[in-house]
Amino acid sequence: MPSVQTERSEALAAAAGSVEKRAYVRRVFSEIAPRYDLLNHLLSFSIDKRWRRRAVAALGWDRDPNGIYVDLCAGTLDVANELARNPRFAGTVLGTDFAEPMLRAGREKIASRPVAPIVADALSLPIRGSTASGAIVAFGARNLDDLDAGIAEAHRVLRDGGTFVILEFSTPRLPIIRSLYRFYFHRVLPALGRLVSRHPTAYRYLPLSVDNFPGEQELARRMTQAGFANVRVTRLSFGIAAIHAGERRGAAA
Ligand SMILES: C[S@@+](CC[C@H](N)C(=O)[O-])C[C@H]1O[C@@H](n2cnc3c(N)ncnc32)[C@H](O)[C@@H]1O
């Protein structure tokens, strides 16, 4: 059994983007899957539901309600469900994640919905190029071991004009909010998360992975570089989270 020290350094190394990140992320999410939803809503005071709703709206799916939409790093399928439950939605959502227990934990939500859960790596999706009208990743981008490869893969599966949305934690600009947020994220959340999930490192990894994720402007730049046009940023809840959205515009620059 690994020591607490080993587990901590593993979380630190993974958050910093080490070569072990992929295996660490896949294992940790598989382990916390049964308690993931409970912890999500508890630790975010359920604001996460509103953020996902805003992110799904940013997809502009009502322009093509019959289209194929890809939920990347779909986890327990909250985003897929948010999109598919709309009465005007007549398309299909492909909910992809490489941690099968996460998809399994969300199965009941999408029982009567047009959602297909697919066990797949976001960096090499089993989806033909130029087929999707939209792609979305909620709280998954910072977990990718190669962010640029993930953005490029979203670009590949999208049709020209298709929208790519990234919902991710960010950093509040107001110093007072930023201090409170950092205290909560680095002190309270890891302790509470550990208590409820009974997982030694998952909720320690979370704030570290946010710290290691590019800032809003840098992320927008990388989306543009990958071939997305009109990349816009919407800050949520004082900048605790942000939505990036852009449209595919042909071959990557
Ligand atoms: C924080 S959860 C987010 C789940 C969900 N999108 C949500 O909004 O709650 C991150 C998910 O990303 C998945 N993930 C991370 N890297 C991945 C990759 N390379 N391929 C597929 N899934 C990945 C994990 O398995 C996990 O389920």
Coordinates of C-alpha atoms and ligand atoms in Angstrom, one line a residue:
M1 CA 0.0 0.0 0.0
P2 CA 1.5 3.4 -1.0
S3 CA 2.3 5.8 1.9
V4 CA 0.4 9.1 2.4
Q5 CA 3.7 10.9 1.4
T6 CA 3.9 8.9 -1.9
E7 CA 0.3 9.6 -2.7
R8 CA 0.7 13.3 -2.1
S9 CA 3.8 13.5 -4.4
E10 CA 1.9 11.6 -7.0
A11 CA -1.0 14.1 -6.9
L12 CA 1.5 17.0 -7.1
A13 CA 3.4 15.4 -10.0
A14 CA 0.2 14.7 -11.9
A15 CA -1.2 18.2 -11.4
A16 CA 2.1 19.6 -12.7
G17 CA 1.6 17.6 -15.9
S18 CA 4.1 14.7 -15.4
V19 CA 4.1 11.7 -17.7
E20 CA 2.1 9.8 -15.1
K21 CA -0.8 12.2 -15.2
R22 CA -3.0 10.2 -17.6
A23 CA -2.8 7.0 -15.5
Y24 CA -3.3 9.0 -12.2
V25 CA -6.4 10.9 -13.5
R26 CA -8.0 7.8 -14.9
R27 CA -7.4 5.8 -11.7
V28 CA -8.6 8.6 -9.4
F29 CA -11.8 9.3 -11.2
S30 CA -12.6 5.6 -11.4
E31 CA -12.1 5.4 -7.7
I32 CA -14.2 8.4 -6.7
A33 CA -17.0 7.8 -9.3
P34 CA -19.7 6.6 -6.9
R35 CA -19.3 9.8 -4.8
Y36 CA -18.4 12.3 -7.5
D37 CA -21.8 13.9 -8.0
L38 CA -22.5 14.2 -4.3
L39 CA -19.1 15.9 -3.7
N40 CA -19.4 18.1 -6.8
H41 CA -22.7 19.7 -5.6
L42 CA -21.7 19.8 -2.0
L43 CA -18.3 21.4 -2.5
S44 CA -19.6 24.0 -5.0
F45 CA -22.9 24.7 -3.1
S46 CA -24.6 23.4 -6.3
I47 CA -23.3 26.5 -8.4
D48 CA -21.8 23.9 -10.7
K49 CA -25.3 23.1 -12.1
R50 CA -25.8 26.7 -13.1
W51 CA -22.3 26.9 -14.7
R52 CA -23.0 23.7 -16.8
R53 CA -26.3 25.2 -17.9
R54 CA -24.5 28.4 -19.1
A55 CA -21.8 26.3 -20.9
V56 CA -24.4 24.2 -22.7
A57 CA -26.2 27.4 -23.8
A58 CA -22.9 28.7 -25.2
L59 CA -22.8 25.7 -27.6
G60 CA -25.6 27.4 -29.6
W61 CA -27.1 24.0 -30.2
D62 CA -30.5 25.5 -31.0
R63 CA -29.0 26.5 -34.4
D64 CA -28.8 22.8 -35.2
P65 CA -31.0 20.8 -32.8
N66 CA -30.7 17.7 -34.9
G67 CA -26.9 17.6 -34.8
I68 CA -24.3 15.3 -33.1
Y69 CA -22.7 16.9 -30.0
V70 CA -19.7 15.5 -28.2
D71 CA -19.4 15.8 -24.4
L72 CA -15.6 15.3 -23.8
C73 CA -14.4 14.1 -20.4
A74 CA -18.2 13.5 -19.8
G75 CA -17.7 11.9 -16.3
T76 CA -21.1 11.2 -14.8
L77 CA -22.9 12.7 -17.9
D78 CA -24.2 15.9 -16.3
V79 CA -23.5 18.0 -19.3
A80 CA -24.8 15.4 -21.8
N81 CA -28.0 15.2 -19.7
E82 CA -28.3 19.0 -19.5
L83 CA -28.2 19.2 -23.3
A84 CA -30.3 16.1 -24.1
R85 CA -33.1 16.8 -21.6
N86 CA -34.2 19.9 -23.5
P87 CA -37.5 19.2 -25.3
R88 CA -36.4 21.0 -28.4
F89 CA -33.2 19.0 -28.7
A90 CA -33.6 16.3 -31.4
G91 CA -30.0 15.3 -32.0
T92 CA -27.5 12.9 -30.3
V93 CA -25.0 13.4 -27.6
L94 CA -21.9 11.3 -27.5
G95 CA -20.7 11.3 -23.9
T96 CA -17.0 10.2 -23.9
D97 CA -14.7 9.5 -21.0
F98 CA -11.8 7.1 -20.4
A99 CA -12.9 6.3 -16.8
E100 CA -15.7 3.7 -17.3
P101 CA -16.9 3.8 -13.7
M102 CA -17.7 7.6 -14.1
L103 CA -19.9 6.9 -17.1
R104 CA -21.5 4.0 -15.3
A105 CA -22.3 6.2 -12.2
G106 CA -24.2 8.6 -14.5
R107 CA -26.1 6.0 -16.5
E108 CA -29.5 6.5 -14.8
K109 CA -29.6 10.2 -15.6
I110 CA -29.6 9.6 -19.3
A111 CA -31.8 6.4 -19.3
S112 CA -34.5 7.8 -21.6
R113 CA -32.3 10.4 -23.4
P114 CA -30.5 10.5 -26.8
V115 CA -27.1 10.1 -25.1
A116 CA -24.6 7.4 -26.1
P117 CA -21.9 6.9 -23.4
I118 CA -18.6 5.9 -25.0
V119 CA -15.4 4.8 -23.2
A120 CA -12.7 6.8 -25.0
D121 CA -9.7 8.9 -24.6
A122 CA -10.3 12.6 -25.4
L123 CA -7.0 12.7 -27.3
S124 CA -8.0 10.0 -29.8
L125 CA -11.8 9.9 -30.1
P126 CA -13.4 7.0 -32.1
I127 CA -15.4 9.6 -34.0
R128 CA -15.1 10.5 -37.7
G129 CA -13.7 13.9 -38.6
S130 CA -16.0 16.9 -39.3
T131 CA -19.1 15.2 -38.0
A132 CA -20.1 17.1 -34.8
S133 CA -22.1 20.3 -34.7
G134 CA -20.6 21.1 -31.2
A135 CA -18.1 19.8 -28.7
I136 CA -18.0 20.7 -25.0
V137 CA -15.7 19.8 -22.1
A138 CA -16.6 20.7 -18.5
F139 CA -13.9 20.5 -15.9
G140 CA -12.1 18.1 -18.0
A141 CA -9.6 20.2 -19.9
R142 CA -7.3 20.7 -16.9
N143 CA -7.1 17.0 -16.4
L144 CA -5.8 16.3 -19.9
D145 CA -2.2 15.2 -20.1
D146 CA -1.8 17.1 -23.4
L147 CA -4.2 20.1 -23.5
D148 CA -3.2 21.2 -27.1
A149 CA -3.8 17.6 -28.4
G150 CA -7.2 17.7 -26.7
I151 CA -8.1 21.0 -28.3
A152 CA -6.9 19.7 -31.7
E153 CA -9.0 16.5 -31.3
A154 CA -12.1 18.6 -30.7
H155 CA -11.3 20.7 -33.8
R156 CA -10.9 17.5 -35.8
V157 CA -14.4 16.1 -35.0
L158 CA -16.2 19.4 -35.5
R159 CA -17.8 20.5 -38.7
D160 CA -16.8 23.9 -40.1
G161 CA -18.7 26.4 -38.1
G162 CA -19.2 24.0 -35.2
T163 CA -18.7 25.4 -31.7
F164 CA -16.2 24.2 -29.1
V165 CA -16.9 25.1 -25.4
I166 CA -14.6 24.8 -22.5
L167 CA -15.9 25.2 -19.0
E168 CA -13.1 25.3 -16.4
F169 CA -12.2 26.8 -13.1
S170 CA -10.4 30.1 -13.3
T171 CA -8.9 32.7 -10.9
P172 CA -11.0 35.6 -9.6
R173 CA -9.4 39.0 -10.2
L174 CA -10.8 40.9 -7.2
P175 CA -8.1 40.4 -4.4
I176 CA -10.6 39.8 -1.6
I177 CA -12.5 37.2 -3.6
R178 CA -9.3 35.6 -4.8
S179 CA -8.0 35.2 -1.2
L180 CA -11.3 33.7 0.0
Y181 CA -11.3 31.4 -3.0
R182 CA -7.8 30.2 -2.5
F183 CA -8.4 29.6 1.2
Y184 CA -11.5 27.6 0.4
F185 CA -9.9 25.7 -2.5
H186 CA -6.5 24.9 -0.8
R187 CA -7.6 24.4 2.8
V188 CA -11.3 23.6 3.2
L189 CA -12.0 21.7 0.0
P190 CA -9.2 19.1 0.3
A191 CA -10.2 18.3 3.9
L192 CA -13.9 18.1 3.2
G193 CA -13.3 16.2 -0.1
R194 CA -11.1 13.7 1.6
L195 CA -13.6 13.1 4.4
V196 CA -16.6 12.5 2.2
S197 CA -14.8 10.7 -0.7
R198 CA -12.5 8.8 1.6
H199 CA -9.9 9.3 -1.2
P200 CA -6.4 10.3 0.0
T201 CA -5.4 12.7 -2.9
A202 CA -8.3 13.4 -5.3
Y203 CA -9.3 16.7 -3.7
R204 CA -5.8 17.8 -3.1
Y205 CA -5.0 17.2 -6.8
L206 CA -8.0 19.4 -7.8
P207 CA -6.7 22.9 -6.6
L208 CA -3.2 22.0 -7.8
S209 CA -4.5 21.2 -11.2
V210 CA -6.4 24.5 -11.3
D211 CA -3.1 26.3 -10.4
N212 CA -1.3 24.6 -13.2
F213 CA -4.0 25.3 -15.9
P214 CA -3.4 28.2 -18.3
G215 CA -5.0 31.6 -17.6
E216 CA -8.0 32.8 -19.6
Q217 CA -6.1 34.8 -22.2
E218 CA -3.6 32.0 -22.7
L219 CA -6.3 29.4 -23.1
A220 CA -8.1 31.6 -25.6
R221 CA -4.8 32.0 -27.5
R222 CA -4.3 28.2 -27.7
M223 CA -7.8 27.7 -29.0
T224 CA -7.2 30.3 -31.7
Q225 CA -3.9 28.7 -32.6
A226 CA -5.7 25.4 -33.0
G227 CA -8.0 26.9 -35.6
F228 CA -10.9 28.3 -33.6
A229 CA -12.3 31.7 -34.5
N230 CA -14.1 34.3 -32.5
V231 CA -12.9 32.9 -29.2
R232 CA -14.8 34.6 -26.4
V233 CA -14.5 34.3 -22.6
T234 CA -17.3 34.6 -20.2
R235 CA -16.4 34.8 -16.5
L236 CA -18.7 33.1 -14.0
S237 CA -19.3 33.8 -10.3
F238 CA -16.6 36.6 -10.0
G239 CA -14.2 34.6 -12.2
I240 CA -14.2 31.4 -10.1
A241 CA -15.0 29.6 -13.4
A242 CA -14.9 30.7 -17.1
I243 CA -16.4 29.6 -20.3
H244 CA -14.3 29.8 -23.5
A245 CA -16.2 29.3 -26.8
G246 CA -15.1 29.5 -30.4
E247 CA -16.0 28.2 -33.8
R248 CA -14.1 25.9 -36.0
R249 CA -12.8 27.7 -39.1
G250 CA -11.3 25.1 -41.4
A251 CA -7.8 23.7 -41.2
A252 CA -5.7 24.5 -38.1
A253 CA -3.4 27.6 -38.4
Ligands
LIG1 C1 -13.7 16.6 -13.2 S1 -14.4 15.4 -14.1 C2 -15.6 16.2 -15.1 C3 -16.7 15.4 -15.4 C4 -17.9 16.1 -16.1 N1 -17.6 16.7 -17.3 C5 -18.5 17.2 -15.2 O1 -18.8 18.3 -15.7 O2 -18.7 16.9 -14.0 C6 -13.1 15.1 -15.3 C7 -13.3 13.9 -16.2 O3 -12.4 13.9 -17.2 C8 -12.0 12.5 -17.5 N2 -10.8 12.6 -18.3 C9 -9.6 13.1 -18.0 N3 -8.7 12.9 -19.0 C10 -9.3 12.3 -19.9 C11 -8.9 11.8 -21.2 N4 -7.7 12.0 -21.7 N5 -9.8 11.1 -22.0 C12 -11.1 10.9 -21.5 N6 -11.5 11.3 -20.3 C13 -10.7 12.0 -19.5 C14 -11.9 11.9 -16.2 O4 -12.0 10.5 -16.3 C15 -13.1 12.5 -15.5 O5 -14.3 11.7 -15.6

